[in-house]
CSV table of C-alpha atoms in Angstrom, one decimal:
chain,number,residue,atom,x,y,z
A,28,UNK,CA,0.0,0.0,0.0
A,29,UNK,CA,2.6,2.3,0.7
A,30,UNK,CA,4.7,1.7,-2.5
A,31,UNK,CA,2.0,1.8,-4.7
A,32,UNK,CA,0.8,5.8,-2.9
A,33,UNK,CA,4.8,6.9,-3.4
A,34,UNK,CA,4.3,5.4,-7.0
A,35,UNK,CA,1.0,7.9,-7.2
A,36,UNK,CA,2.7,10.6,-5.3
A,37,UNK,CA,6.2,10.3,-7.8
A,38,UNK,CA,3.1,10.3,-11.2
A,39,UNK,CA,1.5,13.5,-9.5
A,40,UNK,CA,5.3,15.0,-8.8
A,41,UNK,CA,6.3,14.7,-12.6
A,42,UNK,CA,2.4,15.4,-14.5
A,43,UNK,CA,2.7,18.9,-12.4
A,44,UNK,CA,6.4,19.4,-13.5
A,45,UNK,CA,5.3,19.0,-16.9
A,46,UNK,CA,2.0,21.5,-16.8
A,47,UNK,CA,4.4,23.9,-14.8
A,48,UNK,CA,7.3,23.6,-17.4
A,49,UNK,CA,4.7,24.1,-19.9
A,50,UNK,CA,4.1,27.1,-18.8
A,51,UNK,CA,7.2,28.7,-17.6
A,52,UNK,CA,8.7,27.8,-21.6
A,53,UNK,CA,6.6,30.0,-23.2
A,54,UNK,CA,7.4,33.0,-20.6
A,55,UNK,CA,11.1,32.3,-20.2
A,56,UNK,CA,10.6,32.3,-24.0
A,57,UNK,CA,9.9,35.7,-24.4
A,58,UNK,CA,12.1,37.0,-22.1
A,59,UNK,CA,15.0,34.7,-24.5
A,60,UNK,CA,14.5,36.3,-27.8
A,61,UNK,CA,14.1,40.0,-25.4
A,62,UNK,CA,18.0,39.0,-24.8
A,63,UNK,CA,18.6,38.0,-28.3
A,64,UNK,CA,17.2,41.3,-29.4
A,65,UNK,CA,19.3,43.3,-27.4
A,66,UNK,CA,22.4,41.6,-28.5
A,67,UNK,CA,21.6,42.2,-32.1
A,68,UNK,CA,20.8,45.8,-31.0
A,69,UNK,CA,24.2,46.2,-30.1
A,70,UNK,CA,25.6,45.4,-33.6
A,71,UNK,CA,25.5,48.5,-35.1
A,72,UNK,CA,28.3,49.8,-32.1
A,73,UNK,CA,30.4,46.9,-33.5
A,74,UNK,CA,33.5,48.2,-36.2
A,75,UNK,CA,32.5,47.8,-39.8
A,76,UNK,CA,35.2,44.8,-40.2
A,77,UNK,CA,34.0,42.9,-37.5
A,78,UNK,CA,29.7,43.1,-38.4
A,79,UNK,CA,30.4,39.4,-39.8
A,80,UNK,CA,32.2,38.2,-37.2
A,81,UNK,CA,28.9,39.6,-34.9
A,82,UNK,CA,26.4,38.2,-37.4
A,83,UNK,CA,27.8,34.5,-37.2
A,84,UNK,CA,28.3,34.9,-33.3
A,85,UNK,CA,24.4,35.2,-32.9
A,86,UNK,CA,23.2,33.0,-35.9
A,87,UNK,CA,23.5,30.2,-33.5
A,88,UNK,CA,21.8,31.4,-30.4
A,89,UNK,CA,19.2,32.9,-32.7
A,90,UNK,CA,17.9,30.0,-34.5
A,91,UNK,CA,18.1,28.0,-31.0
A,92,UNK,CA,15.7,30.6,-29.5
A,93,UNK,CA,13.2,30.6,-32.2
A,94,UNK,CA,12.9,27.3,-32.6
A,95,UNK,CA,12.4,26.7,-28.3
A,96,UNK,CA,10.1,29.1,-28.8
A,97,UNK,CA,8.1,27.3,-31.0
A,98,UNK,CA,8.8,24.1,-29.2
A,99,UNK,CA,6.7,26.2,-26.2
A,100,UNK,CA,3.9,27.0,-27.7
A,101,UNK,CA,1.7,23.6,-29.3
A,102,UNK,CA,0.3,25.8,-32.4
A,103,UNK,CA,3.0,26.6,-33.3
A,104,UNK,CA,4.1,23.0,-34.0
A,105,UNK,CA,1.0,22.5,-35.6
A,106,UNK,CA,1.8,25.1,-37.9
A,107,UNK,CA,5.5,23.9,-38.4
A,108,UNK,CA,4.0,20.3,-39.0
A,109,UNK,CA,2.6,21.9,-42.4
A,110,UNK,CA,5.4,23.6,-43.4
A,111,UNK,CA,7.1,20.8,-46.0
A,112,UNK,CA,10.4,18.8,-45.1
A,113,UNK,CA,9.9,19.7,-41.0
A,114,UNK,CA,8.5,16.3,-40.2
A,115,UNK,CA,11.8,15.1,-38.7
A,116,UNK,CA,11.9,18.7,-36.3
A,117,UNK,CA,8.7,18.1,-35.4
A,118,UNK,CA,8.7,14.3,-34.5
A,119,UNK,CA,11.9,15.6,-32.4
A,120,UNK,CA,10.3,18.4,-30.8
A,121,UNK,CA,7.0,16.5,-29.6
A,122,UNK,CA,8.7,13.6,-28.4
A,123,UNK,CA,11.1,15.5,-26.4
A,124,UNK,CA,8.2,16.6,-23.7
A,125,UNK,CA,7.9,15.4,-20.1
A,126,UNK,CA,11.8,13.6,-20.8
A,127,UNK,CA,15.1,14.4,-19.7
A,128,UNK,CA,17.2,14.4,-22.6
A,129,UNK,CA,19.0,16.1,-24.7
A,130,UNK,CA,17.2,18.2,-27.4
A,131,UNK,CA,18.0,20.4,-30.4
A,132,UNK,CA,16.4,23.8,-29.0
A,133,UNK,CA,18.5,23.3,-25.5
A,134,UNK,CA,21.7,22.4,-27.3
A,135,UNK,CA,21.4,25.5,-30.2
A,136,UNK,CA,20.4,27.8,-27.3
A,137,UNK,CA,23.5,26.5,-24.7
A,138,UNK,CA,26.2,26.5,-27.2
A,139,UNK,CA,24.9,29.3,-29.0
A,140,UNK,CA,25.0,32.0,-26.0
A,141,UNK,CA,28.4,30.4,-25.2
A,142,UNK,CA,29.9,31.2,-28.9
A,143,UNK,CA,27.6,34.9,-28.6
A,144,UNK,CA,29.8,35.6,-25.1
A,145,UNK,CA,33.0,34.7,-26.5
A,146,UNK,CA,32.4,36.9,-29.3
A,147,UNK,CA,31.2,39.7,-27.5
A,148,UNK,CA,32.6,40.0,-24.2
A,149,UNK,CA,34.9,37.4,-24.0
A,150,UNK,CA,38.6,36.4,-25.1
A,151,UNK,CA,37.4,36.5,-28.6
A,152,UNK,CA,35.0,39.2,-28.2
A,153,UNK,CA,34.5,42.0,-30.7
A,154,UNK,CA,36.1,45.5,-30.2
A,155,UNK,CA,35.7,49.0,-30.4
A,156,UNK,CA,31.9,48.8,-28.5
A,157,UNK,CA,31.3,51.7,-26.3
A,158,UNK,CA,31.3,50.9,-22.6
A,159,UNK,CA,27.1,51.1,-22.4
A,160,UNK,CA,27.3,49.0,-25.5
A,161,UNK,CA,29.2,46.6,-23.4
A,162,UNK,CA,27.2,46.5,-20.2
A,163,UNK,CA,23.9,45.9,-22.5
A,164,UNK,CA,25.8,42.6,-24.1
A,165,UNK,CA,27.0,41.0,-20.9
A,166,UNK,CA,23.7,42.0,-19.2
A,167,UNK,CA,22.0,39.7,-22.1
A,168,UNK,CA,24.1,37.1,-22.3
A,169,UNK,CA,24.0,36.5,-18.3
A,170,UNK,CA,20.6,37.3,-18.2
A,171,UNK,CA,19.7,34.9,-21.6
A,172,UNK,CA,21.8,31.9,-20.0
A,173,UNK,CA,19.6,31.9,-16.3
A,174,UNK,CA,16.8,31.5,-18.4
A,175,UNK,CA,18.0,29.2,-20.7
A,176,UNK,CA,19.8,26.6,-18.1
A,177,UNK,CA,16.4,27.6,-15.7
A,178,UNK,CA,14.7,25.0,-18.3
A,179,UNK,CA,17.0,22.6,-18.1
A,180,UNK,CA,17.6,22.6,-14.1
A,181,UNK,CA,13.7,22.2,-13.5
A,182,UNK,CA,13.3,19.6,-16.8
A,183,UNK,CA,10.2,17.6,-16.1
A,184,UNK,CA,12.0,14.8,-17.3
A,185,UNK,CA,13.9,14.7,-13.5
A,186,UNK,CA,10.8,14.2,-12.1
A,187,UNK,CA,9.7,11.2,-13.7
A,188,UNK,CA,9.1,7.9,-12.0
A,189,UNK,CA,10.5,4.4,-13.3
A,190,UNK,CA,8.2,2.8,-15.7
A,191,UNK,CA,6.3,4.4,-18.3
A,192,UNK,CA,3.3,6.8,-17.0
A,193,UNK,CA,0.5,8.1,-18.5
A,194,UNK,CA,-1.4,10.6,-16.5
A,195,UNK,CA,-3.7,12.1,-18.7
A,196,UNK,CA,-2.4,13.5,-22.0
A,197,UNK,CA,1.3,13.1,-20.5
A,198,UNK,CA,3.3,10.1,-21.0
A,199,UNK,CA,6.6,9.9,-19.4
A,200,UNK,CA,9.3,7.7,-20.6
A,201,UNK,CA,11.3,6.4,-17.3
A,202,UNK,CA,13.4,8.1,-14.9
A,203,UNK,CA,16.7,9.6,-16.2
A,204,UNK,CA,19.7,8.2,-16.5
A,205,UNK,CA,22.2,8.9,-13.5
A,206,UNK,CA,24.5,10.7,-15.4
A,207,UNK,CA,22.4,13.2,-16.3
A,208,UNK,CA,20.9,14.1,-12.4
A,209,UNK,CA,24.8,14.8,-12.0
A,210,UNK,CA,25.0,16.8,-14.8
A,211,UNK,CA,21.7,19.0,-13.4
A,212,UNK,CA,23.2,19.2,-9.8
A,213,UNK,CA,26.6,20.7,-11.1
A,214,UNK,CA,25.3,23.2,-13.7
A,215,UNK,CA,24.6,25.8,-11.4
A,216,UNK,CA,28.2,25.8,-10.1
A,217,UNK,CA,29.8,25.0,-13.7
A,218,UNK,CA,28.4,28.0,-15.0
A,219,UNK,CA,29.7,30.2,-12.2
A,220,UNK,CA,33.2,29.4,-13.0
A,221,UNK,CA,32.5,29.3,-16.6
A,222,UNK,CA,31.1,33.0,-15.7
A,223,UNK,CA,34.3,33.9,-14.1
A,224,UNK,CA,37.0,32.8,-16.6
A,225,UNK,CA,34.9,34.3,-19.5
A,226,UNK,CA,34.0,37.8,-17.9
A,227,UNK,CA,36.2,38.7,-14.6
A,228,UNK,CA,39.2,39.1,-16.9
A,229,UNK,CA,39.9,41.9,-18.8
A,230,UNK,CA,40.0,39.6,-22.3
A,231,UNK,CA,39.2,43.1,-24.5
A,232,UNK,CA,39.0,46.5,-23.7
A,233,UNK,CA,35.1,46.4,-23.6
A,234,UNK,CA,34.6,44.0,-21.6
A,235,UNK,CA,37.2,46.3,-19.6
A,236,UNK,CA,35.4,49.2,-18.9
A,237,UNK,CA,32.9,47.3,-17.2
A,238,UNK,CA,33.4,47.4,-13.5
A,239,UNK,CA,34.7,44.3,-12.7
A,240,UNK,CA,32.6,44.3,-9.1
A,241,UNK,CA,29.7,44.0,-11.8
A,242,UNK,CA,31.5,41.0,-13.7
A,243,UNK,CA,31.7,38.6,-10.4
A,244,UNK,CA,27.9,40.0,-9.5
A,245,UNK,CA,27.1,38.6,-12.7
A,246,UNK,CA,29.2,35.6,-13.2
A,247,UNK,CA,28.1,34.2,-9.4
A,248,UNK,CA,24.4,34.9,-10.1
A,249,UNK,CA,24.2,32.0,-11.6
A,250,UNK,CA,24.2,30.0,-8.1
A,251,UNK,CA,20.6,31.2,-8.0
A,252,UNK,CA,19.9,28.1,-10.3
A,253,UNK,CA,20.2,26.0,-7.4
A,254,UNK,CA,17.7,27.9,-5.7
A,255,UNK,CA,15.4,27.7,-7.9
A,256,UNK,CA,15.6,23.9,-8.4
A,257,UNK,CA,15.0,23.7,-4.3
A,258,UNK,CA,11.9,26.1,-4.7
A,259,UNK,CA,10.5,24.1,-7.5
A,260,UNK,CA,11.1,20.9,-5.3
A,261,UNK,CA,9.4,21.8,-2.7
A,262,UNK,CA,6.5,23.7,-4.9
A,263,UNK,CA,6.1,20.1,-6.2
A,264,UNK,CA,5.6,18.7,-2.9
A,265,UNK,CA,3.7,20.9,-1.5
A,266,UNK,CA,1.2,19.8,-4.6
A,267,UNK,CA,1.4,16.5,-4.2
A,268,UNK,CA,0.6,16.7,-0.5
A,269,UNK,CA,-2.0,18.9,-1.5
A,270,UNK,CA,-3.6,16.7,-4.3
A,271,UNK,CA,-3.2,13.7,-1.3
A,272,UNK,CA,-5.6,15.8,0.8
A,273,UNK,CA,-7.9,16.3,-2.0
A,274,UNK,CA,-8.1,12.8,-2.6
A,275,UNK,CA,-9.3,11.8,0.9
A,276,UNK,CA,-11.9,14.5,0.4
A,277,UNK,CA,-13.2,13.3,-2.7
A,278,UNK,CA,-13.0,9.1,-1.3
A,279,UNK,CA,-15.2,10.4,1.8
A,280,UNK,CA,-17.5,11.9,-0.5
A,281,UNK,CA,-17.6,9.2,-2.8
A,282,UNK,CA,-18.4,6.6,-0.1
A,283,UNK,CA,-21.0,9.0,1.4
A,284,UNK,CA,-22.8,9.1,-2.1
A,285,UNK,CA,-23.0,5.2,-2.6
A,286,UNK,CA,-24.5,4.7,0.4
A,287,UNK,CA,-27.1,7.3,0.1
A,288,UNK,CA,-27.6,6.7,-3.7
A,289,UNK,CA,-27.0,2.9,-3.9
A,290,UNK,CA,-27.2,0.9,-0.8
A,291,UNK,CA,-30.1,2.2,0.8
A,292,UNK,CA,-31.7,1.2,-2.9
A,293,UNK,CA,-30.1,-2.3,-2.1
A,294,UNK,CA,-31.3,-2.3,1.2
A,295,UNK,CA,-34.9,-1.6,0.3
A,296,UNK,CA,-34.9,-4.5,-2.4
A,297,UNK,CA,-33.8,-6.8,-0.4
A,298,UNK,CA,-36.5,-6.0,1.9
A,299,UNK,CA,-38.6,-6.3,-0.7
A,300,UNK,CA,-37.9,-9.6,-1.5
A,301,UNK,CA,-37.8,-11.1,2.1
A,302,UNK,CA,-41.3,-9.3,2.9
A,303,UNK,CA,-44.4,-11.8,3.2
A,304,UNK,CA,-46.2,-9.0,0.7
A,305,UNK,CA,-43.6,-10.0,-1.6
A,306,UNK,CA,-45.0,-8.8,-5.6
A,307,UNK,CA,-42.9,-8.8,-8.3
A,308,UNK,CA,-44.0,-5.4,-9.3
A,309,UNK,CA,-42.7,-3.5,-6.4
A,310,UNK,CA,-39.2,-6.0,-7.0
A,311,UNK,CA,-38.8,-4.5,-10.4
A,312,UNK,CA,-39.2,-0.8,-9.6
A,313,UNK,CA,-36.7,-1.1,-7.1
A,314,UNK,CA,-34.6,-3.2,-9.0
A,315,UNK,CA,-35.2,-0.1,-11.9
A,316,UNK,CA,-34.5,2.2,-9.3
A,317,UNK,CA,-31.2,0.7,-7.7
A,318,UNK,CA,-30.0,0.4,-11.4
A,319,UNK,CA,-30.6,4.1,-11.7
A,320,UNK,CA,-29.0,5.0,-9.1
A,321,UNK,CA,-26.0,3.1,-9.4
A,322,UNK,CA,-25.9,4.6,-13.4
A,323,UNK,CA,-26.1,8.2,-11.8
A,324,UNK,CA,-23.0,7.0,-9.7
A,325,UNK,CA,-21.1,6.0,-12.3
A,326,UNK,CA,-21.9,8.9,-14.9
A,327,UNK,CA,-21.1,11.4,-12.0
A,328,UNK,CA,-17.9,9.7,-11.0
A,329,UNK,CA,-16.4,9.4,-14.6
A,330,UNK,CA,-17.5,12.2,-16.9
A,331,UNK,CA,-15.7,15.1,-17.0
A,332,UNK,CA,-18.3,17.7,-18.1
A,333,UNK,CA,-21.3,15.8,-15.6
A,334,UNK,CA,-23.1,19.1,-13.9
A,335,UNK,CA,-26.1,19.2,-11.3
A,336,UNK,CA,-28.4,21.9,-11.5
A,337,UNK,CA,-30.4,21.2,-8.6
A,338,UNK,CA,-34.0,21.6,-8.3
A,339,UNK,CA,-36.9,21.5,-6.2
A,340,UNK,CA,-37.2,20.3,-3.0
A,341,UNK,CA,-40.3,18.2,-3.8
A,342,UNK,CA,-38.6,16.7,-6.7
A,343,UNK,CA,-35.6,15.8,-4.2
A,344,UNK,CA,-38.4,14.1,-2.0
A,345,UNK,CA,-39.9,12.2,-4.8
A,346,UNK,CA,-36.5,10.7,-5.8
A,347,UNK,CA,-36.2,9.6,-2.4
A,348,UNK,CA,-39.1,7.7,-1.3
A,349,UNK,CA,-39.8,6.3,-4.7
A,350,UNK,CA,-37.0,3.6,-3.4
A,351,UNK,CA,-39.0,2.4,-0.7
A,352,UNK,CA,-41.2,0.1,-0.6
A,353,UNK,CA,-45.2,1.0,-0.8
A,354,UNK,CA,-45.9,0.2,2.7
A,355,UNK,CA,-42.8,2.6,3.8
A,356,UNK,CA,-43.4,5.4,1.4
A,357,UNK,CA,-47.2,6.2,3.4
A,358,UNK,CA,-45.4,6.5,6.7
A,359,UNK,CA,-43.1,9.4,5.4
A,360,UNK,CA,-44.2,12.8,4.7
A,361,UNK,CA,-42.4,16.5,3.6
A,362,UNK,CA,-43.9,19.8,5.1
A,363,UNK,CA,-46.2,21.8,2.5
A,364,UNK,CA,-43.8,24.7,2.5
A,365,UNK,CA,-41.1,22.7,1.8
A,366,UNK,CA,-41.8,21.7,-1.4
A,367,UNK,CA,-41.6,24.8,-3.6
A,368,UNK,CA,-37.8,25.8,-2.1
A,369,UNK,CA,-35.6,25.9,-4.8
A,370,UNK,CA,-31.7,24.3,-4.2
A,371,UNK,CA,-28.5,25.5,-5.9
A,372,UNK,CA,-26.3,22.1,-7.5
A,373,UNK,CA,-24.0,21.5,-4.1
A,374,UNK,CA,-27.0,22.3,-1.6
A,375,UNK,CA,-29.2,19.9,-3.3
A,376,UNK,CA,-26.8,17.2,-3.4
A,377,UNK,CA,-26.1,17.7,0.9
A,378,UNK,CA,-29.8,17.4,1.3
A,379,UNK,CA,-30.4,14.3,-1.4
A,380,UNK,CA,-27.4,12.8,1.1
A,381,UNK,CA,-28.8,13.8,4.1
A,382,UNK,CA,-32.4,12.9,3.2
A,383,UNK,CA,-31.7,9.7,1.7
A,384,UNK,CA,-29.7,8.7,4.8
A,385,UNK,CA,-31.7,9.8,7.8
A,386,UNK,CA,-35.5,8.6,5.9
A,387,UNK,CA,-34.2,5.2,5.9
A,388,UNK,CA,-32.3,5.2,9.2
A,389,UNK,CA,-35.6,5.9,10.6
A,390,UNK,CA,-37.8,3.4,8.5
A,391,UNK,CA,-34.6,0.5,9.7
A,392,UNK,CA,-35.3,1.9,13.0
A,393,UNK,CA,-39.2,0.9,12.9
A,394,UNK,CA,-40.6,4.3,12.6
A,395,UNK,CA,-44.6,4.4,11.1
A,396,UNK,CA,-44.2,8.0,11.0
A,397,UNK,CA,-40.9,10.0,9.5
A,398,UNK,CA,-41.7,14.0,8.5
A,399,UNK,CA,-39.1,16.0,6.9
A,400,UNK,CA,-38.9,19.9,6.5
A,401,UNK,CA,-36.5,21.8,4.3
A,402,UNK,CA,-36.0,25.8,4.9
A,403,UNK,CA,-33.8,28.2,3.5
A,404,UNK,CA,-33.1,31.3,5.8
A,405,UNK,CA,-31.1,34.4,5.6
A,406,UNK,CA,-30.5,36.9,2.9
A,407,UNK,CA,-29.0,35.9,-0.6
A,408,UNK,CA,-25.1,36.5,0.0
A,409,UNK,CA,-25.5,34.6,4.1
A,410,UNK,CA,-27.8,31.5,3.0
A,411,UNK,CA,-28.2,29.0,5.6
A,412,UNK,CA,-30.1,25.3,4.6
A,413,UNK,CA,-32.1,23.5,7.5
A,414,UNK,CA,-33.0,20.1,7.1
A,415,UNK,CA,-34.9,18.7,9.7
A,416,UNK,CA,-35.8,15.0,9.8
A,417,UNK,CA,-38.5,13.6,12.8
A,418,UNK,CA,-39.4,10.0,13.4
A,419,UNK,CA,-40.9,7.9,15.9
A,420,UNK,CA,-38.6,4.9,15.7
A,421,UNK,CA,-36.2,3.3,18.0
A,422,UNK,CA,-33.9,6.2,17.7
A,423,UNK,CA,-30.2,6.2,16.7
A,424,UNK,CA,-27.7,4.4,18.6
A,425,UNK,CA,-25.2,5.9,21.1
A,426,UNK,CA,-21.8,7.3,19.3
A,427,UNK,CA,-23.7,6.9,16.0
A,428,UNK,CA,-20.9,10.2,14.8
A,429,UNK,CA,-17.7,9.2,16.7
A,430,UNK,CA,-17.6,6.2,14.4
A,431,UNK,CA,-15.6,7.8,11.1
A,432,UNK,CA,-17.5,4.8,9.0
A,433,UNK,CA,-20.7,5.4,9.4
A,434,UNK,CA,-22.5,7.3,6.9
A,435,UNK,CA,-23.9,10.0,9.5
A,436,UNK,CA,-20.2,10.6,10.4
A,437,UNK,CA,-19.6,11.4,7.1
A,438,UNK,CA,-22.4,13.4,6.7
A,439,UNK,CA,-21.0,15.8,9.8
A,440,UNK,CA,-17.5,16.3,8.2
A,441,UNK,CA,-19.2,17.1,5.2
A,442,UNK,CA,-21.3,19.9,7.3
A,443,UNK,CA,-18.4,20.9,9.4
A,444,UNK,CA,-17.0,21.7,5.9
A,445,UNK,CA,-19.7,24.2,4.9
A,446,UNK,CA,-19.9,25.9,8.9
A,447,UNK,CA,-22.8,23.4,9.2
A,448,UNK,CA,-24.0,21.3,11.7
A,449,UNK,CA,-25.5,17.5,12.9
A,450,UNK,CA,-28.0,17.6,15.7
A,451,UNK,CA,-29.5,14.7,17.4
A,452,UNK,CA,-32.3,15.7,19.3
A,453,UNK,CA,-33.8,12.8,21.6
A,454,UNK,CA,-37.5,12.4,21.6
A,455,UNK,CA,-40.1,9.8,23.1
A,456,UNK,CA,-40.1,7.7,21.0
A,457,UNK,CA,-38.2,8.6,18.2
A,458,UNK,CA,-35.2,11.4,17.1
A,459,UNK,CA,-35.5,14.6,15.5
A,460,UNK,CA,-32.4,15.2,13.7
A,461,UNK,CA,-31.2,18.7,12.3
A,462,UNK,CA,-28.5,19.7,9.9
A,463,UNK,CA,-27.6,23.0,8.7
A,464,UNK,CA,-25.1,24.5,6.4
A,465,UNK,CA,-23.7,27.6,4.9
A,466,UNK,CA,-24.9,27.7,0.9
A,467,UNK,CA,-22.1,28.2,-1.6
């Protein structure tokens, strides 16, 4: 039990890595080509016989940013995928989401800013470039290579579990290999000395006149990498731990609904069967109705788009004595002013529960009379739902709530949730039970 939640916890880790990479491409995208724009807006400060050697310097980086950009944004494929003789780039570009490997994007853009800072600012830099010229390139280039190794610190692809997932519309392809978690741990630091052997020394007289305070500022910076991988690991699991709660939420509704929807339906037919007044009509409507039920489970459990409306409170009453057997259904009646009250989706689903649930705990309890009353009170924005169910049965047993698996206990955390309430109010013979909740 425990492997199998780490295995879920390790899928939920990676699918949010992806969605979240997804995302932070196409921004870090942006601010990529902003960095490759102002390096080409410093070419016209660079000496007439050295414009080619500029030109080549940022054909690399350029092409590498333009085509990551693309590789961000899924239309954009689409709209490559048409072009003719790109099937190769695209198959390439596609398969290279959710995995940790090397791809052409991250290689043009990596080796392209390195060849754009040797040609600018470092030992093979250009010269003649005023000193703001100069601050403008190195500013790019160090601010262009935080973005582009950001990407590859927080890859999805490290996040992936061992086996083959498929979450959704993500499929991951197996954890990386070892070598290349060694290579993400030691970028950060590999690109600080690469920072300081390209720009702390004066290699050219532009790269110079910038203070060289500036130069280790810039060329250490790059240790915020590995802050931002701890941030983003802990983001992650902060998720998962969050999606875990969620979960538990959605398995204690989940079990509240099949026993209000389906079992009490299973209960009653069974009933129905074992009763000396035993007719084979009454046996199929409950069978029809069980089935129902059940098919109103399933739809709302696996369809994506399922919405409840609500409705009235009569119809909600209808729905659920039509379950019970003919001699139950006379001994339960709704109050007159009840019927007319109209209930948003979520309200009407806590009063189906509860009504559902607390009818036939009172008809298993022997109750010949079980009254219900549904009131809305308060103004629009401060709604408050009262249900109120009175029987004269045996009355519920003690501790009936401090069980967590009994339905009525799940019906009180589900209040609790919504600043509502669970009353038991003793009676001779019988119980009156109240619940009330904030509307949403």
């Amino acid at each position: 039990m425990q492997q199998t939640a780490r295995r879920e916890t390790a899928e939920v880790i990676w699918a949010t890595a992806v969605r979240s990479m997804d995302a932070l491409h196409r921004t870090t995208s942006w601010i990529r080509l902003c960095s490759v724009t102002m390096l080409w807006s410093v070419l016209p400060w660079v000496p007439p016989d050295e414009i080619t050697h500029g030109v080549f310097a940022l054909a690399v980086v350029t092409v590498g940013t333009l085509i990551a950009h693309v590789h961000a944004r899924p239309g954009l494929i689409d709209v490559l995928d048409r072009l003719p003789g790109t099937e190769a780039l695209v198959s390439h570009l596609t398969g290279a989401r959710g995995k940790a490997a090397a791809n052409l994007p991250g290689l043009l853009e990596g080796g392209g800013i390195l060849i754009a800072g040797l040609a600018y600012v470092g030992p093979w830099g250009v010269t003649g470039l005023p000193e703001e010229a100069g601050i403008v390139a190195l500013v790019a280039i160090v601010g262009y290579t935080h973005f582009a190794f950001l990407n590859t610190v927080l890859d999805a692809g490290f996040y992936a579990p061992q086996g083959t997932v498929v979450l959704g519309p993500d499929r991951s392809q197996g954890a990386p290999p070892a070598l290349l978690l060694w290579v993400r741990h030691a970028i950060p630091s590999g690109l600080v000395v690469i920072g300081l052997v390209l720009f702390v020394p004066a290699w050219n007289p532009v790269l110079a006149a910038v203070p060289v305070s500036l130069r280790v500022l810039l060329s250490t910076s790059f240790l915020l990498l590995w802050v931002a991988r701890i941030s983003f690991d802990q983001f992650l699991e902060g998720t998962a731990s969050a999606v875990e709660d969620r979960e538990r939420v959605v398995r204690k509704e989940a079990a509240g609904d099949l026993h209000s929807l389906a079992k009490n339906s299973m209960a009653y037919l069974l009933k129905a069967v074992e009763s000396p007044h035993y007719q084979h009509s009454e046996v199929r409507g409950l069978t029809r109705e069980a089935l129902v039920r059940l098919e109103e489970l399933r739809r709302f459990w696996s369809s994506e788009d399922w919405q409840d409306t609500g409705g009235r409170v009569e119809d909600l009453w209808n729905a659920v004595v039509s379950v019970q057997p003919r001699e139950e259904r006379r001994k339960c009646r709704l109050d007159e002013a009840a019927r007319g009250v109209e209930l948003g989706s979520t309200d009407y689903q806590k009063a189906r529960r509860l009504l559902s649930d607390l009818v036939s705990n009172a008809l298993k309890a022997d109750a010949d009379s079980v009254s219900a009353q549904v009131a809305v009170h308060g103004s629009r924005r401060t709604r408050r739902i009262q249900v109120t169910v009175t029987d004269n049965g045996r009355g519920m047993p003690a501790g009936v709530l401090s069980d967590p698996q009994t339905s009525l206990a799940l019906l009180e955390w589900d209040l609790r949730r919504s600043n509502g309430t669970l009353t038991f109010v003793p009676r001779s013979p019988g119980t009156s039970v109240v619940a009330d909740w904030e509307s949403n």
